[in-house]
Amino acid sequence: MHVTDERYKRDRLRLELALRLIRHEARTHTIRHWTGLSDDRVRKLFRSYIKPGAGVKRHRGKSPGQVSFFLRATSIGADAHALASILLLFGAIPDKPDPASLKKIPTIARGRLLCDAYEAYRRVSPKPRIDFEHAAFLAKALTMGDEIRLRFCPACKALNLVETVTLRDPVCLACDAPMPEKPQGSRGATRPLNGSRA
């Protein structure tokens, strides 16, 4: 009986997460990735629980895959910095890149954290410009850390999104101070001890 109860609870949490992802207009393959449900089951959930005219769209095609979207010197770039901070705060991404974690089967708990963080971003941003698919891609890209990563400004301690490989020191979005690479051996979003160059 205990095994049956645990399985029922796990299945219920999986379906609840799938419905949250549907309401965030995640693509079918994204929902399948986070929940383990089949494409057919996702489509049936959409038809059963989302009424016509509810304003929830089903997007098709490939998910976003260009990190340059987050590095623009526009309001989207500012939103990306805010969203990255919220993802880190909620524990939806690690404070240091961890590519190995992406090879593990996604957990319902991690999917819920991602939804929690995205919903918080939507509440605090007056005009949110980043959709859920981009948010999920940002979380994945920061976890990988091979193209973009987090870096704290040594001057004002603001959290910044920076390119992993760059020819010049990035500049803090909050205070315009240069953010030199940390001394060798330090990595990820760990706060620097001082503002001196490596």
PDB file of C-alpha atoms in Angstrom:
ATOM      1  CA  MET A   1       0.000   0.000   0.000  1.00  0.00           C
ATOM      2  CA  HIS A   2       2.877   2.372   0.849  1.00  0.00           C
ATOM      3  CA  VAL A   3       4.467   1.820  -2.601  1.00  0.00           C
ATOM      4  CA  THR A   4       1.126   2.526  -4.263  1.00  0.00           C
ATOM      5  CA  ASP A   5       0.747   5.761  -2.276  1.00  0.00           C
ATOM      6  CA  GLU A   6       4.231   6.923  -3.243  1.00  0.00           C
ATOM      7  CA  ARG A   7       3.589   6.169  -6.894  1.00  0.00           C
ATOM      8  CA  TYR A   8       0.268   8.018  -6.785  1.00  0.00           C
ATOM      9  CA  LYS A   9       1.944  11.038  -5.189  1.00  0.00           C
ATOM     10  CA  ARG A  10       4.743  11.027  -7.782  1.00  0.00           C
ATOM     11  CA  ASP A  11       2.251  10.771 -10.663  1.00  0.00           C
ATOM     12  CA  ARG A  12       0.124  13.580  -9.206  1.00  0.00           C
ATOM     13  CA  LEU A  13       3.165  15.857  -8.868  1.00  0.00           C
ATOM     14  CA  ARG A  14       4.183  15.031 -12.445  1.00  0.00           C
ATOM     15  CA  LEU A  15       0.728  15.981 -13.757  1.00  0.00           C
ATOM     16  CA  GLU A  16       0.659  19.177 -11.666  1.00  0.00           C
ATOM     17  CA  LEU A  17       4.041  20.216 -13.088  1.00  0.00           C
ATOM     18  CA  ALA A  18       2.858  19.420 -16.624  1.00  0.00           C
ATOM     19  CA  LEU A  19      -0.172  21.680 -16.160  1.00  0.00           C
ATOM     20  CA  ARG A  20       2.016  24.500 -14.834  1.00  0.00           C
ATOM     21  CA  LEU A  21       4.280  24.137 -17.860  1.00  0.00           C
ATOM     22  CA  ILE A  22       1.277  24.117 -20.202  1.00  0.00           C
ATOM     23  CA  ARG A  23       0.000  27.336 -18.620  1.00  0.00           C
ATOM     24  CA  HIS A  24       3.453  28.866 -19.161  1.00  0.00           C
ATOM     25  CA  GLU A  25       3.088  27.914 -22.843  1.00  0.00           C
ATOM     26  CA  ALA A  26       6.065  25.546 -22.794  1.00  0.00           C
ATOM     27  CA  ARG A  27       6.520  23.463 -25.916  1.00  0.00           C
ATOM     28  CA  THR A  28       5.484  19.812 -25.855  1.00  0.00           C
ATOM     29  CA  HIS A  29       9.055  18.508 -25.918  1.00  0.00           C
ATOM     30  CA  THR A  30       9.963  20.810 -22.995  1.00  0.00           C
ATOM     31  CA  ILE A  31       7.056  19.408 -20.965  1.00  0.00           C
ATOM     32  CA  ARG A  32       8.078  15.874 -21.905  1.00  0.00           C
ATOM     33  CA  HIS A  33      11.676  16.606 -20.839  1.00  0.00           C
ATOM     34  CA  TRP A  34      10.686  17.868 -17.382  1.00  0.00           C
ATOM     35  CA  THR A  35       7.872  15.424 -16.615  1.00  0.00           C
ATOM     36  CA  GLY A  36       8.598  12.238 -18.524  1.00  0.00           C
ATOM     37  CA  LEU A  37       5.062  12.260 -19.963  1.00  0.00           C
ATOM     38  CA  SER A  38       4.516  11.202 -23.555  1.00  0.00           C
ATOM     39  CA  ASP A  39       3.625  13.732 -26.266  1.00  0.00           C
ATOM     40  CA  ASP A  40       0.174  12.175 -26.528  1.00  0.00           C
ATOM     41  CA  ARG A  41      -0.414  12.529 -22.760  1.00  0.00           C
ATOM     42  CA  VAL A  42       0.640  16.191 -22.904  1.00  0.00           C
ATOM     43  CA  ARG A  43      -1.779  16.867 -25.764  1.00  0.00           C
ATOM     44  CA  LYS A  44      -4.599  15.148 -23.878  1.00  0.00           C
ATOM     45  CA  LEU A  45      -3.868  17.222 -20.771  1.00  0.00           C
ATOM     46  CA  PHE A  46      -4.019  20.388 -22.842  1.00  0.00           C
ATOM     47  CA  ARG A  47      -7.361  19.420 -24.376  1.00  0.00           C
ATOM     48  CA  SER A  48      -8.821  18.312 -21.024  1.00  0.00           C
ATOM     49  CA  TYR A  49      -7.749  21.198 -18.792  1.00  0.00           C
ATOM     50  CA  ILE A  50      -7.224  24.245 -21.008  1.00  0.00           C
ATOM     51  CA  LYS A  51     -10.513  25.609 -22.245  1.00  0.00           C
ATOM     52  CA  PRO A  52     -10.716  27.317 -25.658  1.00  0.00           C
ATOM     53  CA  GLY A  53     -10.327  31.080 -25.243  1.00  0.00           C
ATOM     54  CA  ALA A  54      -8.259  30.703 -22.056  1.00  0.00           C
ATOM     55  CA  GLY A  55      -5.424  32.597 -23.737  1.00  0.00           C
ATOM     56  CA  VAL A  56      -2.918  29.734 -23.484  1.00  0.00           C
ATOM     57  CA  LYS A  57      -1.116  29.053 -26.758  1.00  0.00           C
ATOM     58  CA  ARG A  58       0.611  25.894 -27.925  1.00  0.00           C
ATOM     59  CA  HIS A  59       3.931  26.782 -29.507  1.00  0.00           C
ATOM     60  CA  ARG A  60       5.552  24.558 -32.089  1.00  0.00           C
ATOM     61  CA  GLY A  61       9.033  24.362 -33.505  1.00  0.00           C
ATOM     62  CA  LYS A  62      12.433  24.432 -31.882  1.00  0.00           C
ATOM     63  CA  SER A  63      13.097  25.927 -28.458  1.00  0.00           C
ATOM     64  CA  PRO A  64      15.418  28.970 -28.214  1.00  0.00           C
ATOM     65  CA  GLY A  65      19.123  28.215 -28.478  1.00  0.00           C
ATOM     66  CA  GLN A  66      21.046  31.492 -28.883  1.00  0.00           C
ATOM     67  CA  VAL A  67      22.637  32.970 -25.736  1.00  0.00           C
ATOM     68  CA  SER A  68      23.104  36.303 -27.561  1.00  0.00           C
ATOM     69  CA  PHE A  69      19.409  36.917 -26.810  1.00  0.00           C
ATOM     70  CA  PHE A  70      20.314  37.470 -23.136  1.00  0.00           C
ATOM     71  CA  LEU A  71      23.381  39.653 -23.739  1.00  0.00           C
ATOM     72  CA  ARG A  72      21.678  42.477 -25.588  1.00  0.00           C
ATOM     73  CA  ALA A  73      22.184  46.016 -24.293  1.00  0.00           C
ATOM     74  CA  THR A  74      18.406  46.478 -24.198  1.00  0.00           C
ATOM     75  CA  SER A  75      15.525  45.947 -21.823  1.00  0.00           C
ATOM     76  CA  ILE A  76      15.687  42.222 -22.660  1.00  0.00           C
ATOM     77  CA  GLY A  77      19.273  42.146 -21.364  1.00  0.00           C
ATOM     78  CA  ALA A  78      18.181  43.850 -18.134  1.00  0.00           C
ATOM     79  CA  ASP A  79      15.339  41.345 -17.759  1.00  0.00           C
ATOM     80  CA  ALA A  80      17.786  38.483 -18.345  1.00  0.00           C
ATOM     81  CA  HIS A  81      19.994  39.744 -15.490  1.00  0.00           C
ATOM     82  CA  ALA A  82      16.971  39.980 -13.192  1.00  0.00           C
ATOM     83  CA  LEU A  83      15.729  36.520 -14.184  1.00  0.00           C
ATOM     84  CA  ALA A  84      19.188  34.995 -13.661  1.00  0.00           C
ATOM     85  CA  SER A  85      19.280  36.473 -10.145  1.00  0.00           C
ATOM     86  CA  ILE A  86      15.860  34.994  -9.373  1.00  0.00           C
ATOM     87  CA  LEU A  87      16.831  31.581 -10.787  1.00  0.00           C
ATOM     88  CA  LEU A  88      19.888  31.582  -8.505  1.00  0.00           C
ATOM     89  CA  LEU A  89      17.903  32.810  -5.500  1.00  0.00           C
ATOM     90  CA  PHE A  90      15.274  30.086  -5.912  1.00  0.00           C
ATOM     91  CA  GLY A  91      17.880  27.349  -6.355  1.00  0.00           C
ATOM     92  CA  ALA A  92      16.769  26.614  -9.923  1.00  0.00           C
ATOM     93  CA  ILE A  93      20.407  26.903 -11.069  1.00  0.00           C
ATOM     94  CA  PRO A  94      23.645  26.113  -9.221  1.00  0.00           C
ATOM     95  CA  ASP A  95      25.905  28.962  -8.061  1.00  0.00           C
ATOM     96  CA  LYS A  96      28.696  27.398 -10.158  1.00  0.00           C
ATOM     97  CA  PRO A  97      28.357  25.755 -13.579  1.00  0.00           C
ATOM     98  CA  ASP A  98      27.576  22.051 -13.251  1.00  0.00           C
ATOM     99  CA  PRO A  99      27.264  20.411 -16.708  1.00  0.00           C
ATOM    100  CA  ALA A 100      27.104  16.944 -15.117  1.00  0.00           C
ATOM    101  CA  SER A 101      23.756  17.776 -13.506  1.00  0.00           C
ATOM    102  CA  LEU A 102      22.151  18.191 -16.944  1.00  0.00           C
ATOM    103  CA  LYS A 103      22.947  14.568 -17.783  1.00  0.00           C
ATOM    104  CA  LYS A 104      20.821  13.388 -14.880  1.00  0.00           C
ATOM    105  CA  ILE A 105      17.127  12.716 -15.365  1.00  0.00           C
ATOM    106  CA  PRO A 106      15.282  15.987 -14.636  1.00  0.00           C
ATOM    107  CA  THR A 107      13.470  15.857 -11.323  1.00  0.00           C
ATOM    108  CA  ILE A 108       9.986  17.114 -10.580  1.00  0.00           C
ATOM    109  CA  ALA A 109      11.491  19.184  -7.753  1.00  0.00           C
ATOM    110  CA  ARG A 110      13.844  21.005 -10.142  1.00  0.00           C
ATOM    111  CA  GLY A 111      10.998  21.593 -12.583  1.00  0.00           C
ATOM    112  CA  ARG A 112       8.904  23.107  -9.805  1.00  0.00           C
ATOM    113  CA  LEU A 113      11.788  25.382  -8.775  1.00  0.00           C
ATOM    114  CA  LEU A 114      12.101  26.568 -12.362  1.00  0.00           C
ATOM    115  CA  CYS A 115       8.370  27.362 -12.461  1.00  0.00           C
ATOM    116  CA  ASP A 116       8.535  29.091  -9.057  1.00  0.00           C
ATOM    117  CA  ALA A 117      11.430  31.276 -10.224  1.00  0.00           C
ATOM    118  CA  TYR A 118       9.744  32.151 -13.517  1.00  0.00           C
ATOM    119  CA  GLU A 119       6.483  33.031 -11.766  1.00  0.00           C
ATOM    120  CA  ALA A 120       8.388  35.271  -9.332  1.00  0.00           C
ATOM    121  CA  TYR A 121      10.087  37.001 -12.279  1.00  0.00           C
ATOM    122  CA  ARG A 122       6.668  37.612 -13.878  1.00  0.00           C
ATOM    123  CA  ARG A 123       5.401  39.138 -10.619  1.00  0.00           C
ATOM    124  CA  VAL A 124       8.311  41.525 -10.040  1.00  0.00           C
ATOM    125  CA  SER A 125       8.857  42.626 -13.643  1.00  0.00           C
ATOM    126  CA  PRO A 126       6.450  45.404 -14.723  1.00  0.00           C
ATOM    127  CA  LYS A 127       6.626  44.286 -18.367  1.00  0.00           C
ATOM    128  CA  PRO A 128       8.191  40.809 -18.530  1.00  0.00           C
ATOM    129  CA  ARG A 129       9.945  40.349 -21.873  1.00  0.00           C
ATOM    130  CA  ILE A 130      11.227  36.802 -21.465  1.00  0.00           C
ATOM    131  CA  ASP A 131       8.913  33.865 -22.094  1.00  0.00           C
ATOM    132  CA  PHE A 132       9.150  30.546 -20.304  1.00  0.00           C
ATOM    133  CA  GLU A 133      11.041  28.752 -23.084  1.00  0.00           C
ATOM    134  CA  HIS A 134      13.779  31.397 -22.958  1.00  0.00           C
ATOM    135  CA  ALA A 135      13.821  31.163 -19.157  1.00  0.00           C
ATOM    136  CA  ALA A 136      14.312  27.382 -19.325  1.00  0.00           C
ATOM    137  CA  PHE A 137      17.091  27.873 -21.880  1.00  0.00           C
ATOM    138  CA  LEU A 138      18.757  30.507 -19.669  1.00  0.00           C
ATOM    139  CA  ALA A 139      18.713  28.086 -16.729  1.00  0.00           C
ATOM    140  CA  LYS A 140      20.265  25.377 -18.906  1.00  0.00           C
ATOM    141  CA  ALA A 141      22.917  27.714 -20.377  1.00  0.00           C
ATOM    142  CA  LEU A 142      23.968  28.985 -16.942  1.00  0.00           C
ATOM    143  CA  THR A 143      24.118  25.440 -15.588  1.00  0.00           C
ATOM    144  CA  MET A 144      26.347  24.432 -18.521  1.00  0.00           C
ATOM    145  CA  GLY A 145      28.505  27.560 -18.203  1.00  0.00           C
ATOM    146  CA  ASP A 146      30.246  27.036 -21.535  1.00  0.00           C
ATOM    147  CA  GLU A 147      28.804  30.126 -23.263  1.00  0.00           C
ATOM    148  CA  ILE A 148      27.511  32.391 -20.498  1.00  0.00           C
ATOM    149  CA  ARG A 149      27.870  32.424 -16.736  1.00  0.00           C
ATOM    150  CA  LEU A 150      27.279  34.542 -13.671  1.00  0.00           C
ATOM    151  CA  ARG A 151      29.802  36.956 -12.227  1.00  0.00           C
ATOM    152  CA  PHE A 152      29.519  39.296  -9.256  1.00  0.00           C
ATOM    153  CA  CYS A 153      30.786  42.847  -9.754  1.00  0.00           C
ATOM    154  CA  PRO A 154      33.798  43.441  -7.476  1.00  0.00           C
ATOM    155  CA  ALA A 155      32.727  47.074  -6.969  1.00  0.00           C
ATOM    156  CA  CYS A 156      28.980  46.954  -6.258  1.00  0.00           C
ATOM    157  CA  LYS A 157      28.445  43.150  -5.858  1.00  0.00           C
ATOM    158  CA  ALA A 158      25.665  43.152  -8.494  1.00  0.00           C
ATOM    159  CA  LEU A 159      25.129  39.865 -10.280  1.00  0.00           C
ATOM    160  CA  ASN A 160      25.898  39.980 -14.009  1.00  0.00           C
ATOM    161  CA  LEU A 161      25.535  37.675 -16.982  1.00  0.00           C
ATOM    162  CA  VAL A 162      28.804  37.502 -18.899  1.00  0.00           C
ATOM    163  CA  GLU A 163      30.180  35.574 -21.838  1.00  0.00           C
ATOM    164  CA  THR A 164      32.428  32.738 -20.747  1.00  0.00           C
ATOM    165  CA  VAL A 165      35.032  33.472 -23.433  1.00  0.00           C
ATOM    166  CA  THR A 166      35.703  37.136 -24.102  1.00  0.00           C
ATOM    167  CA  LEU A 167      38.666  39.237 -25.225  1.00  0.00           C
ATOM    168  CA  ARG A 168      38.069  42.061 -22.768  1.00  0.00           C
ATOM    169  CA  ASP A 169      36.787  42.412 -19.229  1.00  0.00           C
ATOM    170  CA  PRO A 170      33.005  42.803 -19.136  1.00  0.00           C
ATOM    171  CA  VAL A 171      31.475  45.881 -17.544  1.00  0.00           C
ATOM    172  CA  CYS A 172      28.926  45.714 -14.711  1.00  0.00           C
ATOM    173  CA  LEU A 173      25.407  46.492 -15.870  1.00  0.00           C
ATOM    174  CA  ALA A 174      24.616  48.205 -12.568  1.00  0.00           C
ATOM    175  CA  CYS A 175      27.642  50.479 -12.000  1.00  0.00           C
ATOM    176  CA  ASP A 176      29.767  50.318 -15.196  1.00  0.00           C
ATOM    177  CA  ALA A 177      32.798  49.053 -13.266  1.00  0.00           C
ATOM    178  CA  PRO A 178      35.066  46.590 -15.091  1.00  0.00           C
ATOM    179  CA  MET A 179      34.782  42.989 -13.925  1.00  0.00           C
ATOM    180  CA  PRO A 180      38.163  41.305 -14.434  1.00  0.00           C
ATOM    181  CA  GLU A 181      38.517  37.552 -14.405  1.00  0.00           C
ATOM    182  CA  LYS A 182      38.959  36.171 -10.894  1.00  0.00           C
ATOM    183  CA  PRO A 183      42.252  34.622  -9.818  1.00  0.00           C
ATOM    184  CA  GLN A 184      42.954  31.153 -11.211  1.00  0.00           C
ATOM    185  CA  GLY A 185      41.223  28.403  -9.280  1.00  0.00           C
ATOM    186  CA  SER A 186      38.109  30.482  -8.585  1.00  0.00           C
ATOM    187  CA  ARG A 187      35.087  29.983 -10.810  1.00  0.00           C
ATOM    188  CA  GLY A 188      31.381  30.429 -11.218  1.00  0.00           C
ATOM    189  CA  ALA A 189      29.412  33.133  -9.450  1.00  0.00           C
ATOM    190  CA  THR A 190      31.448  33.119  -6.234  1.00  0.00           C
ATOM    191  CA  ARG A 191      31.818  36.606  -4.829  1.00  0.00           C
ATOM    192  CA  PRO A 192      35.314  38.030  -5.399  1.00  0.00           C
ATOM    193  CA  LEU A 193      37.380  38.860  -2.332  1.00  0.00           C
ATOM    194  CA  ASN A 194      38.579  42.159  -3.772  1.00  0.00           C
ATOM    195  CA  GLY A 195      38.492  44.177  -6.941  1.00  0.00           C
ATOM    196  CA  SER A 196      42.122  43.607  -7.968  1.00  0.00           C
ATOM    197  CA  ARG A 197      42.974  42.157 -11.367  1.00  0.00           C
ATOM    198  CA  ALA A 198      44.057  38.554 -11.652  1.00  0.00           C
TER     199      ALA A 198
END
